[in-house]
Structure formats: C-alpha cells, structure tokens
Coordinates of C-alpha atoms in Angstrom, one line a residue:
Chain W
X1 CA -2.7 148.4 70.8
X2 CA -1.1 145.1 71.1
X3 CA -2.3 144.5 74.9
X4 CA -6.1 144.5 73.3
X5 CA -6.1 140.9 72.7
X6 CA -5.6 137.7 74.3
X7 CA -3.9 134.6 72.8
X8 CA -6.4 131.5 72.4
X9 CA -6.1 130.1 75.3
X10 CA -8.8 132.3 76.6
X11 CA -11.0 129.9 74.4
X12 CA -11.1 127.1 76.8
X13 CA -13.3 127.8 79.4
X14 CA -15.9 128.6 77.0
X15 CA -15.3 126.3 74.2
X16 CA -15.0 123.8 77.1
X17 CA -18.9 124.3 77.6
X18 CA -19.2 123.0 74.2
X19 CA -16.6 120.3 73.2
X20 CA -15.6 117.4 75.1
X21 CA -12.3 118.2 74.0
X22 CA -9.8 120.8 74.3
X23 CA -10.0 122.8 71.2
X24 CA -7.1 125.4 72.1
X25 CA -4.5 122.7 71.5
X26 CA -6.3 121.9 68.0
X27 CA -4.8 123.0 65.0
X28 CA -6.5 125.6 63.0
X29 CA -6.3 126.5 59.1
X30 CA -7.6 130.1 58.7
X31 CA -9.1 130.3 55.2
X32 CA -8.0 133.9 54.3
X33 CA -3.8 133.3 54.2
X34 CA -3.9 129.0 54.5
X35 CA -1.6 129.5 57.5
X36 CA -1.9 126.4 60.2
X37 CA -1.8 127.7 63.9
X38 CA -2.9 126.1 67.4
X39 CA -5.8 127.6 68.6
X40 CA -4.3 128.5 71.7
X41 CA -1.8 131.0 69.1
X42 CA -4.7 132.9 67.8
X43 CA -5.5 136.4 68.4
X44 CA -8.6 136.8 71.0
X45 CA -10.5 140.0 71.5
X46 CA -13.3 140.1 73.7
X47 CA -15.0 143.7 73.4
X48 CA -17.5 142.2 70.9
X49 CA -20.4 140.9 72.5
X50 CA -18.4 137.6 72.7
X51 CA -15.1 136.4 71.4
X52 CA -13.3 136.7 67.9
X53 CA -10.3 134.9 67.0
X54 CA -7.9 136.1 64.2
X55 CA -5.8 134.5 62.8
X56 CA -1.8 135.8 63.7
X57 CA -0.3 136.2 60.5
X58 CA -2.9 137.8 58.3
X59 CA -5.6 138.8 60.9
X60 CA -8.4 137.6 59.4
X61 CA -11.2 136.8 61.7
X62 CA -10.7 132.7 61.9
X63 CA -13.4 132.0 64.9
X64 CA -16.3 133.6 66.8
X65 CA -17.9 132.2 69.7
X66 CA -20.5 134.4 71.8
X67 CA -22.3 133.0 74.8
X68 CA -26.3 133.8 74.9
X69 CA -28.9 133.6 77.7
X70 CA -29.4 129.8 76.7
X71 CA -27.4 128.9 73.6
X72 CA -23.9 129.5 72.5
X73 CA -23.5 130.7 68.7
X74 CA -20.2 129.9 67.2
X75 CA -18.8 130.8 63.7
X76 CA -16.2 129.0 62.0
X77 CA -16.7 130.5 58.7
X78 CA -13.0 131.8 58.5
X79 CA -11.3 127.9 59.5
X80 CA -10.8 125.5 56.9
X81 CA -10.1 122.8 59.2
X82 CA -9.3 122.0 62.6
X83 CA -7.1 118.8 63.5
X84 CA -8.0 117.8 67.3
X85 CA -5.7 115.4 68.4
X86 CA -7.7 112.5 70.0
X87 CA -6.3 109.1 72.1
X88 CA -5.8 106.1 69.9
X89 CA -9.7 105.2 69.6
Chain O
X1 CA -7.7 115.3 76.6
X2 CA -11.3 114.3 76.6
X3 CA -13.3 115.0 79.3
X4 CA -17.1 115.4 79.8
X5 CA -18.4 119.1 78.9
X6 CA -17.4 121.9 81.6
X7 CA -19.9 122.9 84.5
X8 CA -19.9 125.3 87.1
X9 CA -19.3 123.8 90.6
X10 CA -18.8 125.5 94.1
X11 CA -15.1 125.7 95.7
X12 CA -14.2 127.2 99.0
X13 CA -11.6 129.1 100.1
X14 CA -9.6 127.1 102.3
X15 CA -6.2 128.7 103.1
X16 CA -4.9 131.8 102.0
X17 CA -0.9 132.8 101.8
X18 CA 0.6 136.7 101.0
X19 CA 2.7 135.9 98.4
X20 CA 4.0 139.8 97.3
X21 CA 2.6 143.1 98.9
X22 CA 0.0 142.7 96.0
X23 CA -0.5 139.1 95.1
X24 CA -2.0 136.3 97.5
X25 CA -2.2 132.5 96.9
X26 CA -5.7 131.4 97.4
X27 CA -5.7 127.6 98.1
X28 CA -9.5 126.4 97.3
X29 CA -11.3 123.1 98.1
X30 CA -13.6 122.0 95.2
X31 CA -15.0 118.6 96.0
X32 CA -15.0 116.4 93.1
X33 CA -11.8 118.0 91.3
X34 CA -10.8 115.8 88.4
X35 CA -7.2 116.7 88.5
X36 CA -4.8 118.7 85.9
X37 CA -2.0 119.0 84.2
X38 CA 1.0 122.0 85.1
X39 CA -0.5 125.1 82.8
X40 CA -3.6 124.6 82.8
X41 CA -6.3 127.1 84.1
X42 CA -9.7 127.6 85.9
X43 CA -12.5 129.8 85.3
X44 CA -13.7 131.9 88.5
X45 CA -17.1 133.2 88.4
X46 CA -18.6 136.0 90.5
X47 CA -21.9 137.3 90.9
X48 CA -23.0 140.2 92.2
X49 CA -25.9 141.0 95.1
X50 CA -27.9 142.8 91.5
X51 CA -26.9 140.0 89.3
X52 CA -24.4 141.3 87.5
X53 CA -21.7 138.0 87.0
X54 CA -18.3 138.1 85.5
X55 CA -16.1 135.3 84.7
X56 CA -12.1 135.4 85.1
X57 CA -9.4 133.2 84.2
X58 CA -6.4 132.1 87.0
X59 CA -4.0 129.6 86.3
X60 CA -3.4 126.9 88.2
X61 CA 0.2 127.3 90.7
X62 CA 0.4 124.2 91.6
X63 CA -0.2 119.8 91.6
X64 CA -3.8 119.5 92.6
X65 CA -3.1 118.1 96.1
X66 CA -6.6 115.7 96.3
X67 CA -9.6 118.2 96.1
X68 CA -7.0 121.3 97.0
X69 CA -6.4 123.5 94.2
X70 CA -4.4 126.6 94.2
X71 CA -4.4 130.0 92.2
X72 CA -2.1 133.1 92.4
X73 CA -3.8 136.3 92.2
X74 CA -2.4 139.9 91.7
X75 CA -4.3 142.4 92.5
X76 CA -5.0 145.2 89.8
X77 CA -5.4 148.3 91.4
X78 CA -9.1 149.5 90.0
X79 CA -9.7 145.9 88.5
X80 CA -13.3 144.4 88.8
X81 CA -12.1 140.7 90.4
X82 CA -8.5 141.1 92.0
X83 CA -9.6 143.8 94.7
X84 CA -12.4 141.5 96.0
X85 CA -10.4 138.1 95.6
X86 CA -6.8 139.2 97.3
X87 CA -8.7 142.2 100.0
X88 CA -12.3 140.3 100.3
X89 CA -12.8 136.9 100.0
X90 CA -12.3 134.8 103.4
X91 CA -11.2 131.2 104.5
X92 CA -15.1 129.6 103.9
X93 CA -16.2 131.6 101.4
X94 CA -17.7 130.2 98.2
X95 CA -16.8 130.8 94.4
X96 CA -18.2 129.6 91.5
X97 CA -15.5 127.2 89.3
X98 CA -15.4 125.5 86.3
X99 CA -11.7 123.7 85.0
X100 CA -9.5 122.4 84.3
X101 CA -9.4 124.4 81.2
X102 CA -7.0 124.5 78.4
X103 CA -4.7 121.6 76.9
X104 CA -1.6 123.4 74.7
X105 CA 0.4 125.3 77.2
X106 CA 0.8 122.5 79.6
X107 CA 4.1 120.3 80.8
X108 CA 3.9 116.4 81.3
X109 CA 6.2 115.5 84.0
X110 CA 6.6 112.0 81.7
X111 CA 8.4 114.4 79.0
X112 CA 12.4 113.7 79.0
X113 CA 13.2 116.9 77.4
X114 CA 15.1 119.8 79.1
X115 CA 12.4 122.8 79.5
X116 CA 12.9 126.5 79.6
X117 CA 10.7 128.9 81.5
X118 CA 10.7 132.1 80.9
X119 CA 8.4 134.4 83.1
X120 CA 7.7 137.5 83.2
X121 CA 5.9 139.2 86.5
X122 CA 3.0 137.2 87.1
X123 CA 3.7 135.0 84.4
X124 CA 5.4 133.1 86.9
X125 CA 2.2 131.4 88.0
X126 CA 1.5 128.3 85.4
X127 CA 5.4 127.8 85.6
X128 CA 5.4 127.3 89.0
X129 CA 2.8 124.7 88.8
X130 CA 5.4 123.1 86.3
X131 CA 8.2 123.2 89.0
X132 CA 6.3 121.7 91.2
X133 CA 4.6 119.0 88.9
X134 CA 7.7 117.9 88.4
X135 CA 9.1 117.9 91.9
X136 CA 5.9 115.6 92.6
X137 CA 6.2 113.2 90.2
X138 CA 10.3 112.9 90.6
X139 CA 10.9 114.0 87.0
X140 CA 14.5 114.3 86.2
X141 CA 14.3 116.5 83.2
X142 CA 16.1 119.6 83.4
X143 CA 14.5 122.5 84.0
X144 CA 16.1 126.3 83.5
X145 CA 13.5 129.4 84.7
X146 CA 14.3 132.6 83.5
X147 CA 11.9 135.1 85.5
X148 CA 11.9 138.7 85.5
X149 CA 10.7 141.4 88.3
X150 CA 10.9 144.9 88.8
X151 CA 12.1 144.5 92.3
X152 CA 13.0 141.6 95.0
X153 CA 10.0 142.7 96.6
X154 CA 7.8 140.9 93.6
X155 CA 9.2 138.1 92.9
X156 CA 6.7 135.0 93.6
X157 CA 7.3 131.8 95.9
X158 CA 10.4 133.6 96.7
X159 CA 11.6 130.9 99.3
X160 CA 10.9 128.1 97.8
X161 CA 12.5 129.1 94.3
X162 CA 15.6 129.9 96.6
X163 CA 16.1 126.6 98.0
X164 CA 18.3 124.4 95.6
X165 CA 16.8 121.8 93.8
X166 CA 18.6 119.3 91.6
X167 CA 18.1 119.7 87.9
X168 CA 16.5 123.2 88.3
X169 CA 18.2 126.6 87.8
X170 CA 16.6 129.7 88.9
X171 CA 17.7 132.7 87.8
X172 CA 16.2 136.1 88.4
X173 CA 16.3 139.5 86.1
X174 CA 15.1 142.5 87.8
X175 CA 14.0 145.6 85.7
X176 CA 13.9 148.5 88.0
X177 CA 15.9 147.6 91.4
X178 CA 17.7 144.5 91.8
X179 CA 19.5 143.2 95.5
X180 CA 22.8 144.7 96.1
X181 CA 24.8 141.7 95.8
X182 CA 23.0 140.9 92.1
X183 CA 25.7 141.4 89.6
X184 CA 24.8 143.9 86.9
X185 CA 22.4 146.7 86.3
X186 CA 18.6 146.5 86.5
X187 CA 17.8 145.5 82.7
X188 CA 14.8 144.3 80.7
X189 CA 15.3 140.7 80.3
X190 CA 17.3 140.3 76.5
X191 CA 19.0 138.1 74.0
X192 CA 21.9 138.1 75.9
X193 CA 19.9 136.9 79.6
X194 CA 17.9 134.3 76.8
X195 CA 21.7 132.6 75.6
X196 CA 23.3 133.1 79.2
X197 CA 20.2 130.9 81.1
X198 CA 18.5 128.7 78.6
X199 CA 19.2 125.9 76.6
X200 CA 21.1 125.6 73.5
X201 CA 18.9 125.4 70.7
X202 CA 20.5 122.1 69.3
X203 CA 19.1 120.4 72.6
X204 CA 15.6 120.8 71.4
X205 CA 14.3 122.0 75.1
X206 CA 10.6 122.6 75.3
X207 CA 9.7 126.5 76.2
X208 CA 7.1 127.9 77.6
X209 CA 6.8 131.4 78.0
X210 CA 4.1 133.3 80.3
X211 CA 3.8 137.6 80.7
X212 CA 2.1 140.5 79.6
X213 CA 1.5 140.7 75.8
X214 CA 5.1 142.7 74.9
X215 CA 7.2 140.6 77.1
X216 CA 5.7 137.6 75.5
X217 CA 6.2 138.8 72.1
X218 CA 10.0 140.2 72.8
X219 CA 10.5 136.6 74.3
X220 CA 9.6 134.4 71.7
X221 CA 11.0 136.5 69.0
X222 CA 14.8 135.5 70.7
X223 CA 14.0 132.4 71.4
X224 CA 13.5 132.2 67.8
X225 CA 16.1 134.3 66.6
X226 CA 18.5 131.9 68.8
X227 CA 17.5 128.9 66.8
X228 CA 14.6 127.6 68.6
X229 CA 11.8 125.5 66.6
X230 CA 8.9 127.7 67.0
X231 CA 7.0 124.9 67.3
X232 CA 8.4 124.2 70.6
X233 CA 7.7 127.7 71.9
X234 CA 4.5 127.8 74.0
X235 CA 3.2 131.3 74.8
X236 CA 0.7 132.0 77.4
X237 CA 0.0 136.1 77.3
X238 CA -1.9 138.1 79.9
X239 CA -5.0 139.3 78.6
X240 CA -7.2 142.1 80.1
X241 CA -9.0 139.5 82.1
X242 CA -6.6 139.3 84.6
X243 CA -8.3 142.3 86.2

C-alpha cells in the first residue's frame, strides 16, 4: 500500500505553474489534527484526476490541485495556513 | 526561492553516458537555463504522434554546467517514459522541460554543517548532484554517503565515487551480492550501517535521504531513533512516476 503515494515534492512542478514561489518547502497546518508539516512531507496520490495531498499523521486530505484543459483548480480547504518563507522584502 | 511562474521550454539531448546495465545519464542542452540548486528536479514532458502527453519528474545529477543539465534515468521494465528515454531518445533529439522545480530537499554548498546521505538504489541521483555541488563550489563541509545496491553492478557514478575526495566518505551496502573483498554479508542497510557511517546525532549534520517509499521510511525512522532532529531529516521518496 505504502508505495501508492508520493511525498510532496511531486507538488512542484505543478504548483510551480501557479506560484512564483516554491510552495513544497512552505509549511502547512492541516486543519483536521493541527499538525505543521512542509509540503514537501505530505502524502501525494495521483490516481484522482489530479493530485491530493494528506496530511502524514492523521491522513486527512490537506491539499488538492488538478490541472484542466485551460485552468488549474486547487483546494486548500483542509490547510489552515501555509508559512512560505520569502527573502527579506 | 522566487522565480517567475514555470513554462515549458525545449532541451536537447546532447550527450548521453551508460551509467548501469539499466540506467543512462542523459546530459540535455536547454538554452536559457536559469540554474539550480543540488536536489532539485525537472519536469520531462512527452507527447505522443496521437496526442496523448505525459509529464515525468528526474532529478537533477549534477551543477548545471552553463545551459548543460544532466538527469539519471533508470529504466522500468514496462514503464511508459524510461524505455523510450534510456533505449530511444538520440543525441539531437528534443524534449519538452520545465524546472528547476522544488525548494525543500536541496543542499547549499554555503551551509557549514556536516551532511549525511543516505541513498537507496536510484536514490543516489539528487545526492550526487550534492557531491558534486559541493566539489564545485570548494565547500569544506563534511560529507558522509551511505548508499545501498543489490549488486556492484548497480551502483551509480561508480568511478567517480571511488576516487578519494577530501572531506567525503563513501561507503557502499549491498543487499543481494556484494564484491568479494567487501567485509560482511549482503544485508539491508540498518541501525547498525546508520551509527557505523553517519554522524553523531550531537553534531547536528543535515540528512537527506532519497529511495523507494520503504527504504525511505525504514531510514528516517533510525535516523530518528539515533537521536536525530527530525527536522533535519529531508526525505525525497520514489513515487510511481519514475516509470
């Protein structure tokens, strides 16, 4: 079972068509269990029509991103917050 | 990092080098490469004569040498990509790119800190790019690689991990058949391989960890059982896009 999902880091190509940042090595809150991981650490599975992140210690579903024709859709419904670190402005 | 948003662009394979019976180093041009740090990866694109397109993701094996890039692939017997990018594609030949991708599993050669790497198969790849990030820039932190193979006959870069290179120690753990002059059984790498060829945990080294799912897991789980910060343990796992 455990070789069905990818870790985060298979978020960066396409969250990279979205953000100007890197978002894997952002820190994510998942809302279900409070627990703060990089996004890079989450749990990917891609046999949805897209990608869904859960969360590693409770498994809740923290992030889903899935690529259209001509938009990108991207549900952050299970993240309370996500701290991007950024250069000194 | 900020960067501008990610687009596709057109590389070309430029040089190609057997690095296994199964895996091959494909050295790509892509004019206009911005540059990346060690771990980081690219996204290939391929699309079909009916177009049908899939998308895989390499990491990167080495210091982008001007527009040069380079990616180690291992072919995956029945796999959709590897067959056609280690059997097919030729020196000339285009591919569709977009990178560098991916910012948390990476190594700054400006970081002081001793590192451990611990690879498993394949997982060798983004490691190597470290190793030879930091040979480029003259980086004096230590560096320890742990890296196990089923047999001699996989391990990766093979000559150039032989060749002694001050402040790095390489040492090699092979699962089903080792050398004859290895000391020791064939083994899967353990807590006891972890203690003998990393770091201490009280020296606060920086890990980075790169495999198949398992071997990722098992890994971190010593390192962590050994007294490492799990903050400082960076996992990179091989998904099923490796195909």
């Amino acid at each position: 079972m455990s070789e069905l999902f990818e870790d985060g880091n298979a978020l960066a190509g396409p969250a990279g068509e979205i953000f100007a940042v890197d978002i894997t090595s952002a820190t994510t809150r998942c809302v279900s269990c409070g627990r703060a991981d990089a996004v890079a650490a989450l749990r990917v599975y891609r046999h949805a029509p897209g990608l869904v992140a859960r969360c590693p210690g409770c498994d809740a579903v923290v992030l889903k991103l899935v690529r259209g024709r001509d938009a990108a859709w991207l549900d952050l419904t299970g993240t309370s917050s996500l701290r991007i670190p950024l250069p000194e402005g | 990092m900020v960067r501008g948003r990610l687009a596709w662009r057109v590389g070309r394979l430029a040089e190609v080098r057997d690095e296994t019976p199964t895996a091959r180093t494909l050295v790509l041009d892509v004019p206009g490469w911005p540059g990346h740090l060690a771990g980081q990866h690219v996204d290939l694109r391929l699309t079909a004569e009916d177009g049908y397109r899939t998308t895989r993701t390499y990491s990167l094996a080495a210091p982008a040498d001007g527009d040069r890039i380079a990616i180690t692939v291992q072919r995956v017997p029945g796999g959709e990509v590897s067959p056609y990018l280690t059997e097919v594609f030729a020196v000339g030949d285009p591919v569709e790119l977009r990178g560098p991708v991916g910012g948390w599993f990476v190594w700054r050669p400006t970081a002081p800190d001793p590192v451990l790497l611990v690879a498993g198969g394949a997982g060798i790849v983004p490691l190597m790019a470290m190793i030879r990030a930091r040979r480029a820039a003259g980086s004096r932190a230590p560096v320890k690689l742990l890296y196990s193979v089923r047999t001699p006959a996989d391990v990766y870069y093979a000559g150039e991990l032989r060749r002694p290179e001050p402040g790095l120690d390489v040492t090699v753990v092979y699962t089903r058949k080792a050398p004859a002059d290895w000391p020791g059984e064939p083994h899967r790498i353990g807590i006891a391989d972890v203690n003998t060829a990393g770091w201490p945990a009280e020296f606060a080294p920086q890990c980075f960890v790169c495999g198949p799912t398992g071997f990722v897991e098992t890994m971190a789980d010593v390192l962590v059982a050994l007294g490492h910060d799990p903050r400082r343990v960076k996992t990179e796992r091989f998904g099923p896009s490796g195909s």
